[in-house]
Tab-separated table of C-alpha atoms in Angstrom:
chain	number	residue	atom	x	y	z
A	404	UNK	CA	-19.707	-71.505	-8.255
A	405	UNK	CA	-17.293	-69.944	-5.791
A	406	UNK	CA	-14.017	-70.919	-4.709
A	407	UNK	CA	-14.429	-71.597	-1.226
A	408	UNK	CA	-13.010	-69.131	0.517
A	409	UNK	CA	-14.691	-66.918	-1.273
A	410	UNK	CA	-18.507	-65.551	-0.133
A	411	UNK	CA	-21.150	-65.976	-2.474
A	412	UNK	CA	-21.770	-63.238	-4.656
A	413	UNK	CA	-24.071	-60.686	-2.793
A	414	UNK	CA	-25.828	-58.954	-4.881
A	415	UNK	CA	-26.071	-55.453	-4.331
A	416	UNK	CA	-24.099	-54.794	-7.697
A	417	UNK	CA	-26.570	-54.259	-11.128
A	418	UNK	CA	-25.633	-57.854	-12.700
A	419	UNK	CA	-29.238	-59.354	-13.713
A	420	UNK	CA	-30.462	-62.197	-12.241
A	421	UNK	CA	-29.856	-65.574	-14.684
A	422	UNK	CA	-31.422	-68.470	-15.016
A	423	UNK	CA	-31.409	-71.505	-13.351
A	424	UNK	CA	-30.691	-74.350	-15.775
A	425	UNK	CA	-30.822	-77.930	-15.644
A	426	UNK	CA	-30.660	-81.326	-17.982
A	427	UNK	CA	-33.916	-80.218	-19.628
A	428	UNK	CA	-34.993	-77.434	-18.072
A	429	UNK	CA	-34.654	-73.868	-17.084
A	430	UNK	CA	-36.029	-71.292	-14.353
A	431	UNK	CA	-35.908	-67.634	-15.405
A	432	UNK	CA	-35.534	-64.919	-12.808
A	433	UNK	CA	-38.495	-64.094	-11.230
A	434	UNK	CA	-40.318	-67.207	-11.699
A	435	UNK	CA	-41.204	-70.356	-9.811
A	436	UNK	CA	-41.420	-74.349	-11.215
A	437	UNK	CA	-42.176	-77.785	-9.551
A	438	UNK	CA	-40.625	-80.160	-10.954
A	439	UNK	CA	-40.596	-84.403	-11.325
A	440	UNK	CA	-36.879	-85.506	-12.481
A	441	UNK	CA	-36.629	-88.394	-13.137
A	442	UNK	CA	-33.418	-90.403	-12.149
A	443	UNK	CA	-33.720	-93.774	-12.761
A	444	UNK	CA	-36.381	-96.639	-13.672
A	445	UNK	CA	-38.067	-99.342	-11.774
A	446	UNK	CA	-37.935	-102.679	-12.365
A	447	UNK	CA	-41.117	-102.099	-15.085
A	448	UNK	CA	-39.347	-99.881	-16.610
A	449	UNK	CA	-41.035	-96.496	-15.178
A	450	UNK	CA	-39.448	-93.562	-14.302
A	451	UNK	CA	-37.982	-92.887	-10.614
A	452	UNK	CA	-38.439	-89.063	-10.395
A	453	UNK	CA	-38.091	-87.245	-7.317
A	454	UNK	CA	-39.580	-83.771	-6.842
A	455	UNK	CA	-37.930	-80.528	-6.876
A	456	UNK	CA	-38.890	-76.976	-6.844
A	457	UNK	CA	-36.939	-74.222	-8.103
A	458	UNK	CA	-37.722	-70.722	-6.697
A	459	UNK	CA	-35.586	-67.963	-9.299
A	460	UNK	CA	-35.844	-64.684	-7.496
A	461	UNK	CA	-36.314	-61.198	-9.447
A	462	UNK	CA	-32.824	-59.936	-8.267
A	463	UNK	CA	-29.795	-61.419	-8.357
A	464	UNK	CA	-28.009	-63.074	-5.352
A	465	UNK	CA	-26.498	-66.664	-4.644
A	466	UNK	CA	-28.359	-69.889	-5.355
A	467	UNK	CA	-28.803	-72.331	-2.082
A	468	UNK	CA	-30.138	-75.897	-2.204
A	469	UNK	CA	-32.152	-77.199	0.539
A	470	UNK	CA	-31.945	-81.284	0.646
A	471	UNK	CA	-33.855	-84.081	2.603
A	472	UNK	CA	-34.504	-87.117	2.839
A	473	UNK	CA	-31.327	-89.253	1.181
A	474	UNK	CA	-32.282	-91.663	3.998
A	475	UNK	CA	-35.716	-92.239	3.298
A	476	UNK	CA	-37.126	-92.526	6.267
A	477	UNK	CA	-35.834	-89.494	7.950
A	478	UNK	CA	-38.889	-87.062	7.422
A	479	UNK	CA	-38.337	-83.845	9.374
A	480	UNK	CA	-36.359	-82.293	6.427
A	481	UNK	CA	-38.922	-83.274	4.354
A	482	UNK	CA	-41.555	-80.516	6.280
A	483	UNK	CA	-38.773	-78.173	6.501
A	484	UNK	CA	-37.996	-77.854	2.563
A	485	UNK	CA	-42.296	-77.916	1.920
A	486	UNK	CA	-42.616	-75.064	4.091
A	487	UNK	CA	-39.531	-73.098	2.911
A	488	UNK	CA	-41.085	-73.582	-0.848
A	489	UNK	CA	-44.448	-73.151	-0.160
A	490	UNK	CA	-45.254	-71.190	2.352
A	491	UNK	CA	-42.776	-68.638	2.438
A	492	UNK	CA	-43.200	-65.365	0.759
A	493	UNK	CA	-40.492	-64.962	-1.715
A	494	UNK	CA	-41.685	-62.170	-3.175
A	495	UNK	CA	-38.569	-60.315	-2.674
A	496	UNK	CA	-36.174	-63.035	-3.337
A	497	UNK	CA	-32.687	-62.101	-3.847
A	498	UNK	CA	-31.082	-65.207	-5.909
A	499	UNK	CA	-32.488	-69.129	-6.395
A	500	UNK	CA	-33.680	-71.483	-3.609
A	501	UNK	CA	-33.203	-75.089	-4.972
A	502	UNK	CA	-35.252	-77.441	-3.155
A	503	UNK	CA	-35.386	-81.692	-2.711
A	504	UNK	CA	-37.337	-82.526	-0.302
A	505	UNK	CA	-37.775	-86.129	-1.258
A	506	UNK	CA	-34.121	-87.379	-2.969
A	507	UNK	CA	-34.379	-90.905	-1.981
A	508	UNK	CA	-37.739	-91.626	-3.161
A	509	UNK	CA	-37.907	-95.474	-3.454
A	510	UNK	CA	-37.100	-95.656	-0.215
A	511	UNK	CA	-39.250	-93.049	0.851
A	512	UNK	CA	-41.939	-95.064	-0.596
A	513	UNK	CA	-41.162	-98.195	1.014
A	514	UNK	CA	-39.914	-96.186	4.571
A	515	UNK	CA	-36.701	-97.507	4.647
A	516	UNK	CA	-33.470	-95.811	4.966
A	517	UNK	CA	-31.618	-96.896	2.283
A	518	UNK	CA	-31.934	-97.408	-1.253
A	519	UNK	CA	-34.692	-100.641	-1.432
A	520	UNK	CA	-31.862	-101.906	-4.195
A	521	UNK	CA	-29.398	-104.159	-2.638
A	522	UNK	CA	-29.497	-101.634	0.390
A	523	UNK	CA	-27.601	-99.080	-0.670
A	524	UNK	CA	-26.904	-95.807	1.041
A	525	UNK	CA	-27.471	-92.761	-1.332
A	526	UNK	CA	-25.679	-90.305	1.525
A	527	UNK	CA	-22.368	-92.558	0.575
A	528	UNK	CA	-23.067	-92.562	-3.124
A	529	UNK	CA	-22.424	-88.782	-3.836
A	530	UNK	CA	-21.308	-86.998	-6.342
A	531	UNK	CA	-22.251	-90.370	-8.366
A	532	UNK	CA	-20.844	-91.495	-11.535
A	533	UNK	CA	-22.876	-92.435	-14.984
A	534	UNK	CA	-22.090	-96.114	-15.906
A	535	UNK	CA	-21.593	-97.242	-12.254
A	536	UNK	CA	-23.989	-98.651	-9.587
A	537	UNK	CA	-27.730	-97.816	-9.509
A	538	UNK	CA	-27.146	-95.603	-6.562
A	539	UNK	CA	-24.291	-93.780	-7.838
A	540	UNK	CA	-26.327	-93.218	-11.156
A	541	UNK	CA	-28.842	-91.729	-8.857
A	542	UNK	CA	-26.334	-89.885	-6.856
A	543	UNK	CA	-24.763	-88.390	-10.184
A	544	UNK	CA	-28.060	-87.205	-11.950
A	545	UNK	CA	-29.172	-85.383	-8.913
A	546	UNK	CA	-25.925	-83.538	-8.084
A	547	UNK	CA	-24.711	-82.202	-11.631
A	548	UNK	CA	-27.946	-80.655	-12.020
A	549	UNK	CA	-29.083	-79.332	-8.679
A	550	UNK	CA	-26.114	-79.346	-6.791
A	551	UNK	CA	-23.785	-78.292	-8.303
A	552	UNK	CA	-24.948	-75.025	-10.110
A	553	UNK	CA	-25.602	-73.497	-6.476
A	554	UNK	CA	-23.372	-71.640	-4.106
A	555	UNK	CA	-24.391	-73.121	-0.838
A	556	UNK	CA	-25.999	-75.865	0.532
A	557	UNK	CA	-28.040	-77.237	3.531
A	558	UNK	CA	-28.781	-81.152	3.977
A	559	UNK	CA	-31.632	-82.044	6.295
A	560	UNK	CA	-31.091	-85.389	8.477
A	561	UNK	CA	-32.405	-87.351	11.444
A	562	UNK	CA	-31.062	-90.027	13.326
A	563	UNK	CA	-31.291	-93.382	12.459
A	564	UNK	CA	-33.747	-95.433	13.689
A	565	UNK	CA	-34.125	-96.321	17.207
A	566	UNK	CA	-32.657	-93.161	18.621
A	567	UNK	CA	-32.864	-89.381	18.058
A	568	UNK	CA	-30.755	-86.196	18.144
A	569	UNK	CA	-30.717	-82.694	19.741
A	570	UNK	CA	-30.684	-80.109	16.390
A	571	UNK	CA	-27.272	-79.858	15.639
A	572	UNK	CA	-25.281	-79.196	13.333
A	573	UNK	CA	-22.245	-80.778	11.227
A	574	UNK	CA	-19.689	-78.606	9.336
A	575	UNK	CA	-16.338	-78.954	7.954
A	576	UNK	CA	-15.103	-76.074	10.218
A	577	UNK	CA	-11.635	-75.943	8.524
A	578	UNK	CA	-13.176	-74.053	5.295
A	579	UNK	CA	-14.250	-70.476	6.506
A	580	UNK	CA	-17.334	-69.988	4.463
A	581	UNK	CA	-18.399	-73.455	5.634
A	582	UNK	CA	-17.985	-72.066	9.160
A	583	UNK	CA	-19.990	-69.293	8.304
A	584	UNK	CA	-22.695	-71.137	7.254
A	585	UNK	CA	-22.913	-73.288	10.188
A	586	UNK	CA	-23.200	-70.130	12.433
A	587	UNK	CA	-26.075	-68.527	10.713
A	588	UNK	CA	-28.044	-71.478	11.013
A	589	UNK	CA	-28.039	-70.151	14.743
A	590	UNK	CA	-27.348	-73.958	16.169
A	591	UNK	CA	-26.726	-74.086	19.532
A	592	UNK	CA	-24.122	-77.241	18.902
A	593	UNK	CA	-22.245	-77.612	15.620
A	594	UNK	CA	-20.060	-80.915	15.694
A	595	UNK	CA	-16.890	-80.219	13.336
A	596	UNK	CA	-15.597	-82.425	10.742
A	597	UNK	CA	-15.250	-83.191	6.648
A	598	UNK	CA	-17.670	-86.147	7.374
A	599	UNK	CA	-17.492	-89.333	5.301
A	600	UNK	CA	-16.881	-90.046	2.148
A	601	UNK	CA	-19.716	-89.922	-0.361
A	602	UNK	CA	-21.969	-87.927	1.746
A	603	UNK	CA	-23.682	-84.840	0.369
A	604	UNK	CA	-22.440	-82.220	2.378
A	605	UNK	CA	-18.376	-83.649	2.161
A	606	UNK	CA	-18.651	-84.052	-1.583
A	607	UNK	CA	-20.520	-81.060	-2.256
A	608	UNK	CA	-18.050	-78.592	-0.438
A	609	UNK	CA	-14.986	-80.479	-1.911
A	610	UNK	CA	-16.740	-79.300	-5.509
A	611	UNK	CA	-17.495	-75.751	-3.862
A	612	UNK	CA	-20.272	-76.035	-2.650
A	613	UNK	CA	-20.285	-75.106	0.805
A	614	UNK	CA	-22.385	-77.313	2.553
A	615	UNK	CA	-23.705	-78.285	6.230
A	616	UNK	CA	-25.852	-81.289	7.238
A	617	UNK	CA	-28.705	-80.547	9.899
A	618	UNK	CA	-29.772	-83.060	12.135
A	619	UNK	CA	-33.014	-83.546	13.861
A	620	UNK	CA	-34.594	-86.006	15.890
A	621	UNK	CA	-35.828	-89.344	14.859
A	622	UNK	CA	-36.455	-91.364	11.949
A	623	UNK	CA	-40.170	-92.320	10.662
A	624	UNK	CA	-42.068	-88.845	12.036
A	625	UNK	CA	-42.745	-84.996	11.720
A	626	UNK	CA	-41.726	-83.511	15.091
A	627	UNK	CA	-43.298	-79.972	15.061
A	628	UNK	CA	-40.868	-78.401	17.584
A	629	UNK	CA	-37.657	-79.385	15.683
A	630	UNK	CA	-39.070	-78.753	12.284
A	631	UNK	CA	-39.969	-74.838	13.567
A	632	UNK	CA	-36.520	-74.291	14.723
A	633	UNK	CA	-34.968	-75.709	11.429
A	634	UNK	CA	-37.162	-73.103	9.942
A	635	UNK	CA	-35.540	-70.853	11.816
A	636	UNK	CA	-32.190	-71.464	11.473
A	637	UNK	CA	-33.336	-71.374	7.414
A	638	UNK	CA	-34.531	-67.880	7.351
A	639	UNK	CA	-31.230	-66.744	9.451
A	640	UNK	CA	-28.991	-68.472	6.829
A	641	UNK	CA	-30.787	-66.713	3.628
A	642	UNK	CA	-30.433	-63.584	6.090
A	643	UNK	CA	-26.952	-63.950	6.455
A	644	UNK	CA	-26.469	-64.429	2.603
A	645	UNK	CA	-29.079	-61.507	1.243
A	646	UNK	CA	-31.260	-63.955	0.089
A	647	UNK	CA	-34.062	-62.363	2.701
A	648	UNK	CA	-32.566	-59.049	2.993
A	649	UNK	CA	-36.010	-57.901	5.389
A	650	UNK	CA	-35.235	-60.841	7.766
A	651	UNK	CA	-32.611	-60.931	10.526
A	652	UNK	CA	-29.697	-63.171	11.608
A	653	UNK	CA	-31.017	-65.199	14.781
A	654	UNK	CA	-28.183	-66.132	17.998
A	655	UNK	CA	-29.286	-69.294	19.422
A	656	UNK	CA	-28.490	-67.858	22.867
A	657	UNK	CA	-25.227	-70.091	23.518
A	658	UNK	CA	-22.848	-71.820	21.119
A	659	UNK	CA	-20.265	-74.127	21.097
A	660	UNK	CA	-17.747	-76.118	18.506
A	661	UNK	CA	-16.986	-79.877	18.997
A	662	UNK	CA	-13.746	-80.431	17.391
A	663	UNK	CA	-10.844	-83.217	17.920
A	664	UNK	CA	-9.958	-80.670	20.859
A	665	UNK	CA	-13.606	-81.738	22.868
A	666	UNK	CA	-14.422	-84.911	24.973
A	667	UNK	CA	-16.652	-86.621	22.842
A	668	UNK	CA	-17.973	-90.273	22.612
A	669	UNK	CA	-20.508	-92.150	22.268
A	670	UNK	CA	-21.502	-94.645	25.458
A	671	UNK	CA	-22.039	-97.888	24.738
A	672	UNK	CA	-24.215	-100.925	26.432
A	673	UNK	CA	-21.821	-103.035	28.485
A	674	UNK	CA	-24.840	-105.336	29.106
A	675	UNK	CA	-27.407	-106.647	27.237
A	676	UNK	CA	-31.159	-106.359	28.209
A	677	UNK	CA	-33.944	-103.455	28.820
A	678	UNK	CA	-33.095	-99.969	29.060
A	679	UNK	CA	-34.562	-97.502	31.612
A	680	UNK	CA	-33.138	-93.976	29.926
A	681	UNK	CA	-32.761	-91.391	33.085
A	682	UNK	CA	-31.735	-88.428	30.830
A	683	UNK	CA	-33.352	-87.484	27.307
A	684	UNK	CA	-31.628	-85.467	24.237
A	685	UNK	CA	-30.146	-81.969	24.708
A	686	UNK	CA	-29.580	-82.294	28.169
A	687	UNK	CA	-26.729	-81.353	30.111
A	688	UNK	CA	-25.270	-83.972	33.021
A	689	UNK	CA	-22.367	-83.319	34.864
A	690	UNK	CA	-19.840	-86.630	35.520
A	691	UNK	CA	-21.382	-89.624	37.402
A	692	UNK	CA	-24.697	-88.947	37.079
A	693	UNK	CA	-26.697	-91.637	35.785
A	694	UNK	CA	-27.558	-91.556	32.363
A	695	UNK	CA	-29.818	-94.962	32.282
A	696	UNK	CA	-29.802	-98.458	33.970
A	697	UNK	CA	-29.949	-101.584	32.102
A	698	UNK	CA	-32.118	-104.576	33.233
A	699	UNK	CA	-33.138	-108.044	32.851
A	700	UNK	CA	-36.923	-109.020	32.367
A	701	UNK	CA	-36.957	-109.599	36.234
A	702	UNK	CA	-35.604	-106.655	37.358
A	703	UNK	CA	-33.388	-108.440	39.636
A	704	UNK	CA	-31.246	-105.479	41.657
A	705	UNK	CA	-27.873	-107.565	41.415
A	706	UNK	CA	-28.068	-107.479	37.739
A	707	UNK	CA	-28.737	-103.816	37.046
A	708	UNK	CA	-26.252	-102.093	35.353
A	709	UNK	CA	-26.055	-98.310	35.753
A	710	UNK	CA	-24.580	-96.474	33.068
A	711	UNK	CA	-22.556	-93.009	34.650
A	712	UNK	CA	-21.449	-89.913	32.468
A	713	UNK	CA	-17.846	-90.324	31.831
A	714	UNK	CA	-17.512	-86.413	31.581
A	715	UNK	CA	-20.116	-83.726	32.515
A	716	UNK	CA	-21.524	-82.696	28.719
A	717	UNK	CA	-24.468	-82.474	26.688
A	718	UNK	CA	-26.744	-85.643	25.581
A	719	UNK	CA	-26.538	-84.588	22.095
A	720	UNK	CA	-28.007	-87.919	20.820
A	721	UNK	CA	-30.019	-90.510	22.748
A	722	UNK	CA	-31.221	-94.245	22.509
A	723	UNK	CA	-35.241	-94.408	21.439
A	724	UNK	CA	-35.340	-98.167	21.594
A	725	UNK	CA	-34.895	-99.531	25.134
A	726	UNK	CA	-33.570	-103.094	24.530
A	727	UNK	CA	-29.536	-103.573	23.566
A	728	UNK	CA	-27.279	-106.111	23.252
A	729	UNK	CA	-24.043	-105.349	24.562
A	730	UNK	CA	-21.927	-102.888	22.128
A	731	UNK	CA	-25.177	-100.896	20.942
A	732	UNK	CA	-25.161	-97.243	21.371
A	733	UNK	CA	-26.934	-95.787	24.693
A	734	UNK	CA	-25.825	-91.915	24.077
A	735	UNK	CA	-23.579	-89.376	22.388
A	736	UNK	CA	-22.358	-87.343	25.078
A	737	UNK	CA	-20.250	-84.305	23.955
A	738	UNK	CA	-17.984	-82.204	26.474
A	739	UNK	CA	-18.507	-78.345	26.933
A	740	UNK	CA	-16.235	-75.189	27.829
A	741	UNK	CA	-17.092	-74.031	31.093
A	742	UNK	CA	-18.047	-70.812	29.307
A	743	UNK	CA	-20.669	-72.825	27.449
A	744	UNK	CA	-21.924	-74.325	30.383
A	745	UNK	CA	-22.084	-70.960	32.409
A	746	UNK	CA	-24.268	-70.171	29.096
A	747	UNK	CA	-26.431	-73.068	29.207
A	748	UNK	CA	-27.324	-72.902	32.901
A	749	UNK	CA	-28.352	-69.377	32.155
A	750	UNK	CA	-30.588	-70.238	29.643
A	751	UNK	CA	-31.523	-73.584	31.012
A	752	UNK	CA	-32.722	-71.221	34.603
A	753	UNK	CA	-34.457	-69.033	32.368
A	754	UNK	CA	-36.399	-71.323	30.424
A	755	UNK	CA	-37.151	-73.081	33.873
A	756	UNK	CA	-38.616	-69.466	35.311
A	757	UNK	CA	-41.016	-69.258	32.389
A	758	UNK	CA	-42.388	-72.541	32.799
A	759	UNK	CA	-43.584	-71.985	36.111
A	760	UNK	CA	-45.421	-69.324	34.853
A	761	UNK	CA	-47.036	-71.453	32.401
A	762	UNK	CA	-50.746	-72.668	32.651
A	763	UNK	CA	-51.105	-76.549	33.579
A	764	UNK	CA	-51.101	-78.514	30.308
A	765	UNK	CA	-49.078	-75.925	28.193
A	766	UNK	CA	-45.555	-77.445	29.041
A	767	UNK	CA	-43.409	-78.158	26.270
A	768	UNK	CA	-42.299	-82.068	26.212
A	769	UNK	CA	-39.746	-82.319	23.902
A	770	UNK	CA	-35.910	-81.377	24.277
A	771	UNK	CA	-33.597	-80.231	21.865
């Protein structure tokens, strides 16, 4: 491991490639192992194992985990680690992709979010402890021996469910190789911040790890368009580190940092009843424009409550599920630097001009 200021090492010296090593286990350079590790034990006494595959490249280089599902109902991560396994050509592999696509398997198997024993999270759980709660056991087995031995890591999450996200990402932008890696996953929002306690990515970069959570859209489905430009951003971080020395960084086009220094909230429901949402995720609304109105079962006009934007931003996440009692969460509406937004429009006009051009039916539908 590096400290974290430091990059990871990059390879270009004549140091061998090692092996990759685990609690029972080892991958030697140049070769390639699924694995079922098992964790914990059911009720009946069988093993809880959650897959992994280890990918040990000929030359040497850093090692980077790719991680999804701790919630385990969030499944876009899920496609994104497959794919980046076991369909990419690694061939020429500089270093060790560690990948978990599944870490919360029991509740993975019974879709829920948490962990189906007494509802605990495994994202607040991290880096675990031996001789403490079920989770934490969990927690501990799978970070001293996949997350730790690796230089860098990228956590794959949705929203929870009942509402979805715009691909963004979440860094602790204090720690300059943790910046780094959030640019060179080529997001066009990164959200700063340590994050809370127990989660993967805060835990992991406090034991130098550099880490960065991804998330994607909404719980309980594969959504192809996000999961391709996760890929993406994927193949322009193992760019960035030499891991795929014949691929190339990617720009997202536009950029911007939400720090403590950025309007930022999330709007709330000042009314109960059913919500008609005006404006979907990733989009950009400038102040008082109506984000959704909120109705009773009679759609009486008196009693419809129209929700404004506080500040012209970016819908970064949006509500999914269009009943609320008062208090729930309509939309997480970030502010933008009126360089950003010159950017966006750009790109926004752009992207506008090619879809007139389009053939009827081939529109995309999905934001973000």
């Amino acid at each position: 491991m590096n400290d974290e200021n430091d990059e990871p090492p990059d390879d270009g010296s004549s140091d061998p490639a090692e092996a990759f090593t685990y609690n029972g286990g080892r991958v030697d350079p140049g070769e390639s192992a699924n694995i079922r590790y098992g964790i914990s034990e059911t009720y009946l006494g069988d093993p809880v194992r959650i897959p992994v595959t280890v990918i040990n490249g000929k030359y040497p280089g850093p090692t980077v985990c790719l991680s999804a599902a701790a919630h385990g109902d969030e499944l876009n991560g899920i496609e994104v680690v497959r794919e980046v396994a076991h369909d990419w050509d690694h061939s020429m592999l500089h270093g060790t992709l560690v990948c978990l696509p599944v870490m919360n398997v029991p509740g993975f198997l019974a879709q829920e979010r948490y962990l189906p024993i007494y509802d605990r999270d495994l994202n607040r759980s991290f880096p675990g402890r031996e001789g403490s709660t079920s989770a934490r056991r969990m927690a501990h087995r799978i970070f001293t021996n996949f997350i730790e031995p690796c230089d860098l890591g990228i956590d794959f999450h949705t929203s929870t469910r009942g509402r979805t996200n715009m691909l963004h990402v979440r860094a602790n932008m204090d720690k300059p190789i943790v910046e780094r890696l959030a640019k060179s996953f080529s997001s066009n929002v990164i959200i700063a911040g340590e994050g809370p306690s127990g989660t993967l990515r805060r835990e992991a970069t406090q034991e130098d790890v550099p880490t960065i959570t991804v998330e994607m859209g909404e719980a309980h489905r594969f959504q192809r368009r996000l999961i391709d430009r996760a890929l993406t951003g994927v193949a322009s971080v193992l760019a960035e580190f030499g891991l795929h020395r014949e691929s190339s960084v990617h720009w997202p086009g536009w950029r911007t940092v939400i720090d403590d220094d950025n309007e930022k909230t999330w709007i709330r429901a000042d009314a109960g009843g059913i919500v008609d949402m005006k404006r979907g995720r990733g989009e950009f609304v400038r102040e008082g424009e109506v984000i959704c109105a909120i109705t009773n079962p009679f759609k009486e006009e008196d009693d419809i409550v129209t929700v404004e934007a506080p500040f012209t931003g970016l819908i970064v996440g949006v509500l999914e599920n269009p009943v609320v009692y008062p208090g729930n969460p309509l939309c997480h509406l970030v502010g933008l630097s009126p360089d950003t937004r010159t950017a966006l429009e750009r790109e926004r006009t752009k992207a506008s001009s090619r879809s007139e051009l389009r053939p009827t039916g081939d529109e995309e539908t999905e934001n973000g």
